[in-house]
Amino acid sequence: MFQIDKTIVSEEIIDNDFVCNLTACKGACCVDGEYGAPLEEGETEILVDIFDKVKPYLRPEGVAAIMDQGAFVKGEDGEWETPLVNKSECAYVIFDDKGITKCGIEAAYLDGAVSWRKPVSCHLYPVRTREYSEFTAVNYHRWEICDPACQLGKELKVPIYKFVKDALIRKFGAAWYQELEEVAREKTKS
C-alpha cells in the first residue's frame, strides 16, 4: 500500500494485469452478483436527470425495474446502487447482437444523448474505491469471472492502473494519476 494525497492505494493495481475480454466473459460483471453498481452521492441525481434520455436505450425489463424501484436504490449495506432486474442484472444493462452485456447509459453517452458516461464504479472496474473519514481506499477487486481479463492483460502486458487510466483520472484527477505513474516507475526499477 502507498499513499497519494488522501488515498491509500493497493500495489495490486500496479502488480496485476487486466484487459476486459468481453468475448470470453460476455460482461458477466454487470449481470452476476446480488447487488447493483455502487453509486456516489452525486450520481443518484444524475441518474434521475438523465433517465428520460437513457430510457430509449434500455430493455423493457430494465425500464420496468427502474419505474418500480427508482433510478437508484439503497443497498443492504446502506449505500446507493443501481436497481436490479430479477435480483440479478443491472437495470441499465443492454445486450448486443452477440449477447455481450453493455451499459445503456454508456450507449446513450456514445450517441451524444447524454454527457455522463456511466457510474464511476463501473468505469473503474476492477478497481474499487471505499470512502473513509480520513482517506479513500483504492483496491483491486478479484472475481473469478474476470480470469479471462487477467489472462488477456498478462498477454498484452497491461497493468490494471493503465487499463483504467481514464477512470482513475475521472475519479482523482490528472495530477493524482501522474503521481501513480511515478510510483509505478519507481516500483519497476526496484
Short mmCIF file of N, CA and C in Angstrom, two decimals, residues 9-22 25 29-30 38 118-130 137-154 158-168 172:
data_model
loop_
_atom_site.label_atom_id
_atom_site.label_comp_id
_atom_site.label_asym_id
_atom_site.label_seq_id
_atom_site.Cartn_x
_atom_site.Cartn_y
_atom_site.Cartn_z
N VAL A 9 -3.52 3.43 -1.68
CA VAL A 9 -3.63 2.66 -2.91
C VAL A 9 -2.95 1.30 -2.74
N SER A 10 -3.64 0.26 -3.16
CA SER A 10 -3.07 -1.09 -3.14
C SER A 10 -2.08 -1.24 -4.29
N GLU A 11 -0.93 -1.81 -3.98
CA GLU A 11 0.07 -2.08 -5.01
C GLU A 11 -0.43 -3.08 -6.03
N GLU A 12 -1.49 -3.80 -5.71
CA GLU A 12 -2.04 -4.78 -6.65
C GLU A 12 -2.47 -4.16 -7.97
N ILE A 13 -2.85 -2.87 -7.96
CA ILE A 13 -3.27 -2.27 -9.23
C ILE A 13 -2.07 -1.99 -10.15
N ILE A 14 -0.87 -2.03 -9.57
CA ILE A 14 0.36 -1.91 -10.37
C ILE A 14 0.88 -3.30 -10.73
N ASP A 15 0.80 -4.22 -9.78
CA ASP A 15 1.42 -5.54 -9.92
C ASP A 15 0.62 -6.52 -10.77
N ASN A 16 -0.67 -6.28 -10.97
CA ASN A 16 -1.52 -7.22 -11.71
C ASN A 16 -1.94 -6.63 -13.05
N ASP A 17 -2.11 -7.51 -14.03
CA ASP A 17 -2.52 -7.09 -15.37
C ASP A 17 -4.01 -7.39 -15.58
N PHE A 18 -4.61 -6.60 -16.49
CA PHE A 18 -6.06 -6.74 -16.70
C PHE A 18 -6.46 -6.01 -17.98
N VAL A 19 -7.19 -6.68 -18.85
CA VAL A 19 -7.85 -6.07 -20.00
C VAL A 19 -9.16 -6.82 -20.19
N CYS A 20 -10.28 -6.14 -20.08
CA CYS A 20 -11.57 -6.80 -20.24
C CYS A 20 -11.57 -7.63 -21.52
N ASN A 21 -12.08 -8.85 -21.38
CA ASN A 21 -12.16 -9.77 -22.52
C ASN A 21 -13.64 -10.13 -22.68
N LEU A 22 -14.39 -9.21 -23.26
CA LEU A 22 -15.84 -9.36 -23.35
C LEU A 22 -16.27 -10.56 -24.19
N CYS A 25 -16.11 -13.34 -21.34
CA CYS A 25 -16.99 -13.25 -20.16
C CYS A 25 -18.39 -12.73 -20.50
N CYS A 29 -19.86 -9.24 -15.22
CA CYS A 29 -19.82 -8.39 -14.02
C CYS A 29 -21.07 -7.53 -13.90
N CYS A 30 -21.76 -7.29 -14.99
CA CYS A 30 -22.97 -6.47 -14.97
C CYS A 30 -24.24 -7.28 -14.73
N PRO A 38 -22.26 0.19 -7.40
CA PRO A 38 -22.17 1.24 -6.37
C PRO A 38 -22.24 2.62 -7.01
N LYS A 118 -21.20 6.87 -17.36
CA LYS A 118 -21.78 5.79 -16.55
C LYS A 118 -21.27 5.98 -15.13
N PRO A 119 -21.79 5.21 -14.18
CA PRO A 119 -21.27 5.34 -12.81
C PRO A 119 -19.76 5.13 -12.78
N VAL A 120 -19.09 5.93 -11.98
CA VAL A 120 -17.63 5.84 -11.94
C VAL A 120 -17.18 4.47 -11.44
N SER A 121 -17.97 3.82 -10.59
CA SER A 121 -17.59 2.49 -10.11
C SER A 121 -17.52 1.48 -11.26
N CYS A 122 -18.38 1.63 -12.24
CA CYS A 122 -18.36 0.75 -13.41
C CYS A 122 -17.16 1.07 -14.29
N HIS A 123 -16.90 2.35 -14.46
CA HIS A 123 -15.78 2.80 -15.28
C HIS A 123 -14.45 2.35 -14.68
N LEU A 124 -14.36 2.31 -13.36
CA LEU A 124 -13.14 1.94 -12.66
C LEU A 124 -12.88 0.44 -12.61
N TYR A 125 -13.89 -0.37 -12.81
CA TYR A 125 -13.74 -1.79 -12.54
C TYR A 125 -12.61 -2.42 -13.35
N PRO A 126 -11.71 -3.20 -12.72
CA PRO A 126 -11.79 -3.93 -11.47
C PRO A 126 -11.26 -3.19 -10.24
N VAL A 127 -11.05 -1.90 -10.36
CA VAL A 127 -10.65 -1.11 -9.20
C VAL A 127 -11.91 -0.71 -8.43
N ARG A 128 -11.86 -0.87 -7.14
CA ARG A 128 -12.95 -0.46 -6.27
C ARG A 128 -12.41 0.56 -5.28
N THR A 129 -13.22 1.57 -4.99
CA THR A 129 -12.83 2.56 -4.00
C THR A 129 -13.80 2.50 -2.82
N ARG A 130 -13.30 2.88 -1.68
CA ARG A 130 -14.14 2.95 -0.48
C ARG A 130 -13.74 4.19 0.29
N ALA A 137 -9.78 4.43 0.09
CA ALA A 137 -9.03 3.22 -0.24
C ALA A 137 -9.23 2.91 -1.72
N VAL A 138 -8.16 2.56 -2.40
CA VAL A 138 -8.19 2.22 -3.82
C VAL A 138 -7.63 0.80 -3.95
N ASN A 139 -8.51 -0.16 -4.26
CA ASN A 139 -8.13 -1.57 -4.25
C ASN A 139 -8.51 -2.29 -5.53
N TYR A 140 -7.88 -3.42 -5.72
CA TYR A 140 -8.18 -4.33 -6.82
C TYR A 140 -9.22 -5.33 -6.33
N HIS A 141 -10.32 -5.46 -7.06
CA HIS A 141 -11.37 -6.41 -6.72
C HIS A 141 -11.20 -7.64 -7.60
N ARG A 142 -10.84 -8.75 -6.99
CA ARG A 142 -10.67 -10.01 -7.72
C ARG A 142 -12.01 -10.74 -7.79
N TRP A 143 -12.32 -11.25 -8.98
CA TRP A 143 -13.55 -12.00 -9.17
C TRP A 143 -13.25 -13.04 -10.25
N GLU A 144 -13.56 -14.29 -10.01
CA GLU A 144 -13.17 -15.36 -10.94
C GLU A 144 -13.76 -15.18 -12.33
N ILE A 145 -14.89 -14.48 -12.44
CA ILE A 145 -15.44 -14.26 -13.78
C ILE A 145 -14.52 -13.39 -14.63
N CYS A 146 -13.57 -12.72 -13.98
CA CYS A 146 -12.63 -11.86 -14.70
C CYS A 146 -11.31 -12.56 -15.00
N ASP A 147 -11.22 -13.86 -14.74
CA ASP A 147 -9.97 -14.58 -15.06
C ASP A 147 -9.55 -14.39 -16.52
N PRO A 148 -10.48 -14.43 -17.50
CA PRO A 148 -10.06 -14.17 -18.88
C PRO A 148 -9.46 -12.77 -19.07
N ALA A 149 -9.94 -11.79 -18.32
CA ALA A 149 -9.39 -10.43 -18.40
C ALA A 149 -7.98 -10.38 -17.83
N CYS A 150 -7.75 -11.14 -16.77
CA CYS A 150 -6.41 -11.20 -16.19
C CYS A 150 -5.44 -11.85 -17.17
N GLN A 151 -5.89 -12.91 -17.82
CA GLN A 151 -5.05 -13.60 -18.80
C GLN A 151 -4.74 -12.70 -19.99
N LEU A 152 -5.75 -12.02 -20.51
CA LEU A 152 -5.52 -11.12 -21.65
C LEU A 152 -4.61 -9.96 -21.25
N GLY A 153 -4.82 -9.42 -20.07
CA GLY A 153 -3.95 -8.35 -19.59
C GLY A 153 -2.51 -8.79 -19.50
N LYS A 154 -2.30 -10.03 -19.03
CA LYS A 154 -0.95 -10.59 -18.92
C LYS A 154 -0.33 -10.75 -20.31
N VAL A 158 -0.60 -5.27 -19.81
CA VAL A 158 -1.28 -4.03 -19.43
C VAL A 158 -1.64 -4.11 -17.95
N PRO A 159 -0.94 -3.35 -17.11
CA PRO A 159 -1.29 -3.35 -15.69
C PRO A 159 -2.67 -2.70 -15.47
N ILE A 160 -3.31 -3.09 -14.39
CA ILE A 160 -4.65 -2.59 -14.08
C ILE A 160 -4.70 -1.07 -14.14
N TYR A 161 -3.74 -0.40 -13.51
CA TYR A 161 -3.81 1.07 -13.43
C TYR A 161 -3.77 1.72 -14.82
N LYS A 162 -3.14 1.06 -15.79
CA LYS A 162 -3.15 1.61 -17.16
C LYS A 162 -4.46 1.29 -17.86
N PHE A 163 -5.02 0.11 -17.60
CA PHE A 163 -6.30 -0.26 -18.20
C PHE A 163 -7.41 0.72 -17.78
N VAL A 164 -7.38 1.16 -16.54
CA VAL A 164 -8.45 2.05 -16.04
C VAL A 164 -7.97 3.51 -15.92
N LYS A 165 -6.98 3.87 -16.70
CA LYS A 165 -6.39 5.22 -16.63
C LYS A 165 -7.45 6.31 -16.72
N ASP A 166 -8.29 6.28 -17.74
CA ASP A 166 -9.30 7.34 -17.90
C ASP A 166 -10.22 7.43 -16.69
N ALA A 167 -10.60 6.28 -16.15
CA ALA A 167 -11.49 6.27 -14.99
C ALA A 167 -10.80 6.80 -13.74
N LEU A 168 -9.52 6.44 -13.55
CA LEU A 168 -8.78 6.96 -12.41
C LEU A 168 -8.61 8.47 -12.51
N PHE A 172 -9.93 10.87 -9.67
CA PHE A 172 -8.97 11.53 -8.80
C PHE A 172 -8.20 12.69 -9.44
#
